[in-house]
Every structure is written in C-alpha cells, then in structure tokens.
Short mmCIF file of C-alpha atoms and ligand atoms in Angstrom, two decimals:
data_model
loop_
_atom_site.label_atom_id
_atom_site.label_comp_id
_atom_site.label_asym_id
_atom_site.label_seq_id
_atom_site.Cartn_x
_atom_site.Cartn_y
_atom_site.Cartn_z
CA MET X 1 13.32 37.11 -1.84
CA LYS X 2 11.41 34.01 -0.77
CA ILE X 3 9.91 31.26 -2.89
CA ASN X 4 6.95 28.98 -2.12
CA ILE X 5 7.12 25.23 -2.35
CA ILE X 6 4.97 22.26 -1.37
CA ILE X 7 6.76 19.30 0.15
CA ARG X 8 5.55 15.93 1.41
CA PHE X 9 7.44 13.12 3.10
CA TYR X 10 6.35 9.48 2.83
CA GLU X 11 6.44 6.48 5.12
CA GLU X 12 9.21 6.27 7.75
CA LEU X 13 10.60 9.69 6.82
CA ASN X 14 7.70 11.17 8.75
CA ASP X 15 9.30 9.88 11.95
CA PHE X 16 11.96 12.58 11.54
CA LEU X 17 9.47 15.43 11.29
CA ILE X 18 8.05 17.44 14.13
CA SER X 19 4.47 16.59 15.08
CA GLY X 20 1.81 18.39 13.13
CA THR X 21 3.84 18.21 9.92
CA ARG X 22 3.64 14.47 9.30
CA LYS X 23 1.96 12.72 6.35
CA LYS X 24 0.60 15.83 4.67
CA ASP X 25 1.45 18.47 2.10
CA LEU X 26 3.49 21.22 3.73
CA PHE X 27 3.34 24.69 2.21
CA ILE X 28 6.55 26.51 3.05
CA ASP X 29 8.48 29.66 2.17
CA ILE X 30 12.23 29.37 1.73
CA GLU X 31 15.11 31.53 0.57
CA LYS X 32 16.11 31.37 -3.10
CA ASP X 33 18.97 29.12 -4.23
CA VAL X 34 18.42 26.37 -1.66
CA SER X 35 18.96 22.79 -2.81
CA VAL X 36 16.32 20.18 -2.16
CA GLY X 37 18.86 18.10 -0.17
CA THR X 38 19.56 21.03 2.16
CA LEU X 39 15.87 21.64 2.71
CA ILE X 40 15.19 17.95 3.47
CA GLU X 41 17.94 17.83 6.10
CA LEU X 42 16.82 21.14 7.63
CA MET X 43 13.39 19.61 8.09
CA GLY X 44 14.79 16.52 9.82
CA PRO X 45 15.26 13.46 7.62
CA PRO X 46 18.95 12.72 6.88
CA CYS X 47 19.68 12.36 3.16
CA SER X 48 21.06 8.86 3.83
CA GLU X 49 17.47 7.78 4.56
CA VAL X 50 16.11 9.19 1.29
CA ASP X 51 15.86 6.97 -1.77
CA LEU X 52 13.91 9.07 -4.19
CA ILE X 53 12.94 12.70 -4.63
CA LEU X 54 10.32 13.79 -7.11
CA VAL X 55 10.04 17.44 -8.09
CA ASN X 56 6.90 18.13 -10.09
CA GLY X 57 6.70 14.42 -10.85
CA GLN X 58 10.26 14.05 -12.15
CA SER X 59 13.02 12.42 -10.16
CA ALA X 60 15.58 14.93 -8.90
CA ARG X 61 19.05 14.90 -7.29
CA PHE X 62 19.89 16.30 -3.87
CA ASP X 63 21.63 19.28 -5.48
CA TYR X 64 18.57 20.36 -7.43
CA ILE X 65 17.92 24.07 -6.69
CA LEU X 66 14.32 24.61 -5.72
CA GLN X 67 12.17 26.92 -7.83
CA ASN X 68 9.03 28.85 -6.96
CA ASN X 69 5.90 26.62 -6.78
CA ASP X 70 7.84 23.35 -6.95
CA ARG X 71 6.01 20.33 -5.57
CA VAL X 72 8.39 17.93 -3.88
CA SER X 73 7.73 14.30 -2.81
CA VAL X 74 10.36 12.54 -0.73
CA TYR X 75 10.51 8.73 -0.36
CA PRO X 76 12.56 6.59 2.00
CA VAL X 77 15.11 3.90 1.27
CA PHE X 78 13.19 0.72 0.69
CA GLU X 79 14.86 -2.24 -0.90
CA CYS X 80 11.74 -3.82 -2.37
CA PHE X 81 10.47 -0.54 -3.66
CA ASN X 82 9.31 -0.63 -7.27
CA ILE X 83 10.35 2.61 -8.92
CA GLU X 84 9.66 1.63 -12.53
CA SER X 85 6.57 3.77 -12.85
CA VAL X 86 7.83 6.61 -10.71
CA SER X 87 6.97 9.58 -12.87
CA LEU X 88 3.38 8.43 -13.42
CA LEU X 89 2.42 8.66 -9.80
CA GLU X 90 3.17 12.17 -8.87
CA ASN X 91 1.35 12.59 -5.62
CA ALA X 92 0.52 9.06 -4.61
CA PRO X 93 2.61 6.95 -2.28
CA LEU X 94 4.78 4.86 -4.59
CA ARG X 95 5.53 1.95 -2.39
CA LYS X 96 4.31 -1.42 -3.61
CA ILE X 97 3.96 -2.85 -0.20
CA LYS X 98 3.35 -6.56 0.32
CA PHE X 99 2.14 -8.28 3.46
CA ILE X 100 2.11 -11.63 5.13
CA CYS X 101 -0.41 -12.20 7.92
CA ASP X 102 0.07 -14.63 10.77
CA VAL X 103 -2.43 -17.46 11.29
CA HIS X 104 -4.70 -15.39 13.56
CA LEU X 105 -5.27 -12.64 11.01
CA GLY X 106 -7.27 -14.48 8.33
CA ARG X 107 -10.04 -11.89 8.16
CA LEU X 108 -7.55 -9.04 7.90
CA ALA X 109 -5.77 -10.91 5.08
CA LYS X 110 -9.05 -11.19 3.18
CA TYR X 111 -9.83 -7.52 3.70
CA LEU X 112 -6.38 -6.54 2.45
CA ARG X 113 -6.88 -8.64 -0.69
CA MET X 114 -10.33 -7.11 -1.11
CA LEU X 115 -8.67 -3.69 -1.24
CA GLY X 116 -6.14 -5.03 -3.75
CA PHE X 117 -3.08 -5.42 -1.50
CA ASP X 118 -0.73 -8.33 -2.06
CA THR X 119 -1.19 -10.44 1.08
CA GLN X 120 0.13 -13.91 1.72
CA TYR X 121 -1.87 -15.97 4.18
CA GLU X 122 -2.36 -19.64 5.02
CA ASN X 123 -3.90 -20.87 8.25
CA ASP X 124 -1.08 -23.34 8.89
CA TYR X 125 2.06 -21.20 8.63
CA ASP X 126 4.26 -21.66 11.69
CA ASP X 127 6.46 -18.83 13.01
CA ASN X 128 9.56 -19.94 11.11
CA THR X 129 7.65 -20.12 7.84
CA LEU X 130 6.21 -16.65 8.41
CA ILE X 131 9.65 -15.17 9.08
CA ARG X 132 11.28 -16.98 6.16
CA MET X 133 8.58 -15.92 3.69
CA SER X 134 8.48 -12.38 5.00
CA ASN X 135 12.21 -11.96 4.46
CA ALA X 136 12.45 -13.91 1.20
CA HIS X 137 9.64 -12.02 -0.52
CA CYS X 138 10.03 -8.62 1.15
CA ARG X 139 6.65 -8.91 2.83
CA THR X 140 5.83 -6.93 5.96
CA LEU X 141 4.85 -9.41 8.64
CA LEU X 142 1.59 -8.44 10.34
CA SER X 143 0.83 -9.96 13.72
CA ARG X 144 -0.66 -9.24 17.13
CA ASP X 145 1.98 -11.46 18.71
CA LYS X 146 4.70 -9.28 20.25
CA LYS X 147 6.88 -12.28 20.99
CA LEU X 148 6.89 -13.35 17.35
CA LEU X 149 7.71 -9.84 16.13
CA LEU X 150 10.62 -9.50 18.55
CA ASP X 151 12.56 -12.07 16.51
CA LYS X 152 15.65 -10.23 15.26
CA LYS X 153 15.65 -12.11 11.96
CA ILE X 154 12.53 -10.26 10.81
CA THR X 155 13.33 -7.26 8.64
CA ARG X 156 9.80 -5.91 8.09
CA ARG X 157 7.20 -6.11 10.81
CA TYR X 158 4.16 -4.34 12.14
CA LEU X 159 2.34 -5.04 15.37
CA ILE X 160 -1.42 -4.89 14.89
CA LYS X 161 -2.97 -3.14 17.88
CA GLN X 162 -6.67 -3.49 17.10
CA ALA X 163 -8.63 -6.65 17.90
CA GLU X 164 -11.53 -6.41 15.42
CA PRO X 165 -10.80 -7.10 11.72
CA ALA X 166 -12.63 -3.95 10.53
CA ASP X 167 -10.54 -1.87 12.94
CA GLN X 168 -7.40 -3.72 11.90
CA ILE X 169 -7.84 -2.93 8.21
CA ARG X 170 -8.40 0.73 9.09
CA GLU X 171 -5.26 0.65 11.22
CA VAL X 172 -3.14 -0.85 8.42
CA VAL X 173 -4.45 1.52 5.73
CA GLU X 174 -3.76 4.51 7.97
CA TYR X 175 -0.36 3.41 9.22
CA PHE X 176 1.02 2.52 5.79
CA ASP X 177 -0.69 5.46 4.11
CA LEU X 178 -2.47 3.20 1.61
CA LYS X 179 -5.68 5.08 0.98
CA ASN X 180 -4.65 6.22 -2.50
CA ASN X 181 -3.56 2.72 -3.51
CA ILE X 182 -6.82 0.89 -2.91
CA MET X 183 -7.90 -1.12 -5.96
CA PRO X 184 -11.05 -3.08 -5.09
CA MET X 185 -11.72 -6.33 -6.98
CA SER X 186 -8.22 -6.46 -8.45
CA ARG X 187 -7.05 -9.52 -6.54
CA CYS X 188 -8.44 -12.99 -5.89
CA LEU X 189 -9.74 -13.23 -2.33
CA GLU X 190 -8.94 -16.93 -2.18
CA CYS X 191 -5.38 -17.11 -3.46
CA ASN X 192 -4.11 -13.51 -3.65
CA CYS X 193 -3.39 -13.52 -7.42
CA VAL X 194 -4.17 -10.47 -9.52
CA VAL X 195 -7.35 -11.19 -11.50
CA GLN X 196 -7.50 -10.67 -15.25
CA THR X 197 -10.28 -9.58 -17.56
CA VAL X 198 -11.92 -12.48 -19.33
CA LEU X 199 -14.28 -12.44 -22.31
CA LYS X 200 -17.95 -12.77 -21.46
CA GLU X 201 -18.40 -15.70 -23.86
CA ALA X 202 -15.67 -17.61 -22.07
CA VAL X 203 -17.59 -17.75 -18.79
CA GLU X 204 -21.06 -18.65 -20.07
CA SER X 205 -20.91 -22.25 -18.91
CA ARG X 206 -19.19 -21.37 -15.65
CA VAL X 207 -21.62 -18.94 -14.02
CA ASP X 208 -25.38 -19.03 -13.40
CA GLN X 209 -27.44 -18.05 -16.42
CA ASN X 210 -29.03 -15.01 -14.76
CA ILE X 211 -25.61 -13.73 -13.66
CA PHE X 212 -24.34 -14.21 -17.20
CA GLU X 213 -27.27 -12.30 -18.66
CA ILE X 214 -27.15 -9.21 -16.47
CA ASN X 215 -23.36 -8.73 -16.37
CA ASP X 216 -20.98 -7.84 -19.17
CA ALA X 217 -17.65 -7.55 -17.39
CA PHE X 218 -15.99 -10.56 -15.79
CA THR X 219 -12.56 -11.22 -14.36
CA GLU X 220 -10.89 -14.50 -13.55
CA CYS X 221 -8.17 -15.71 -11.23
CA ARG X 222 -5.64 -17.61 -13.31
CA GLU X 223 -4.64 -19.63 -10.31
CA CYS X 224 -7.91 -21.02 -8.89
CA ARG X 225 -10.07 -20.09 -11.94
CA LYS X 226 -12.62 -18.30 -9.77
CA ILE X 227 -14.79 -15.85 -11.74
CA TYR X 228 -15.61 -12.39 -10.38
CA TRP X 229 -18.21 -9.86 -11.52
CA LYS X 230 -19.66 -6.63 -10.21
CA GLY X 231 -22.91 -7.99 -8.81
CA SER X 232 -24.84 -6.85 -5.75
CA HIS X 233 -21.98 -8.06 -3.55
CA TYR X 234 -19.77 -5.51 -5.33
CA ASP X 235 -22.03 -2.60 -4.32
CA SER X 236 -22.14 -3.74 -0.71
CA MET X 237 -18.38 -4.26 -0.73
CA MET X 238 -17.78 -0.74 -2.05
CA LEU X 239 -20.09 0.63 0.63
CA TRP X 240 -18.21 -1.35 3.25
CA ILE X 241 -14.88 0.03 1.97
CA ARG X 242 -16.16 3.60 2.07
CA GLU X 243 -17.53 3.20 5.56
CA THR X 244 -14.48 1.39 6.86
CA VAL X 245 -11.42 3.09 5.40
CA ASP X 246 -12.59 6.39 3.93
ZN1 ZN F 301 -7.74 -17.45 -7.01
#
C-alpha cells in the first residue's frame, strides 16, 4: 500500500534534484514504512547536507517513518541559520539571510533594505573590507565583479548577473527564494537597522504638521533617528514591490 506525502527542498539542496522538481512542493507516492532520511537520499540530497527536517511543522529525525499526508520541509546545513523560531514557520524558507553589497551595488542595497533584508553597504568599502565583513558576520557577498568573488577566502558569495537595479533585486529574490520573507518598511533605508514603533506624540515636533495630522502610525530608526510613516510614498513603494518582485 502506498502513502501520499508532500515534500519541499530549500536553498542549495535543490541543486541535487532533477530539473522540474526544484523549489516547489512535490506530491509523491511512496511505500509504507520508509524513513524520511531514506526518501531524501533517494531523491538526491545526501543526508550530510541536511541540517533540519520539518514534518508537519515539527522538527524530525532522519529515522522518522513517514505517514500518509505528511508535509515535509528539508533545509540545508547553514552555519548562520537561525532555527529558534523553526516550528512557527512551517512552509516558509527559514533562512535569515544577510547580505553585503560591493560599492557598485548601492541601489540594490537600498532595494534589499526596502524589502526588509539585512544588507550592509557603504560606498567606500574596499575588497578586503568586503571579504572580512562578509566572513565575520556571515553575510553573502553580492557583486558583479567575478575577480573579487574568485577570492578563496570568501565563504558566501553570489555573482549578480543583471545590470539594472530593478532586475538585480528580482534576481536576488528569485535566486535566494525570498519572496515569502519580504517585510516592507521594517528596516531603515539609510543605515540598515530594524525600525521600531514609536508613539505618535513622540514625533510631533519632528515631522511636518500635516504629516503628523493625517498619520497615526510611525516608526523610528534607533540609529539615525529617521522617522517613517505610511504616506503616499508607501503606496507607490508597495506598487513598485508588486510590479518588481511578485
Ligand atoms: Zn537609520
């Protein structure tokens, strides 16, 4: 007798799958009494590359015996991976990925922050600084410079192929499977810090009177003290996000 399960592989594990089965839910029939570890290896990825398996939202061991209608999510080894909130995120990619952009990717860095992704960027970082910060803070180094990315010291890298910033952000969101992790307006565009809710009364003297009167919700960057609100720029930003990465 066969049982039905749904399985999905994340990130680099997709490289082990045959084409047509990557980055999507796979509905498969298997024999009874098969362990999840056996199934994973039959499909391609070696268990040594797997860091975390969720079955119906709960973490599971390789010897877990699959049951009818189980939903399985399989995540790769990733040393900076934050697994604290694992069981809350059943079907979303769990990786808390962080980036550092080279000096030519300022617009991409801003777009990544706009979507809520932790992105280090300064326009005066030299190659050594980029590599050192990428490694020290587990940030994936984004660059269009093949020569820079060939440096063997770099542990996380991605070569941006597109030339236009709007195409680059689409490329990064697709490649790293980030669509479900987008959190617009959650990060300061200037300094990359997560913004925090601030009481309306606290910003009265710091924003224009008409902005203060027509908005009730404000956030603030604790680093540069910049105030954010959902004004007309917010609507156009959301439209831009939908058109660009949806
Ligand atoms: Zn800031």
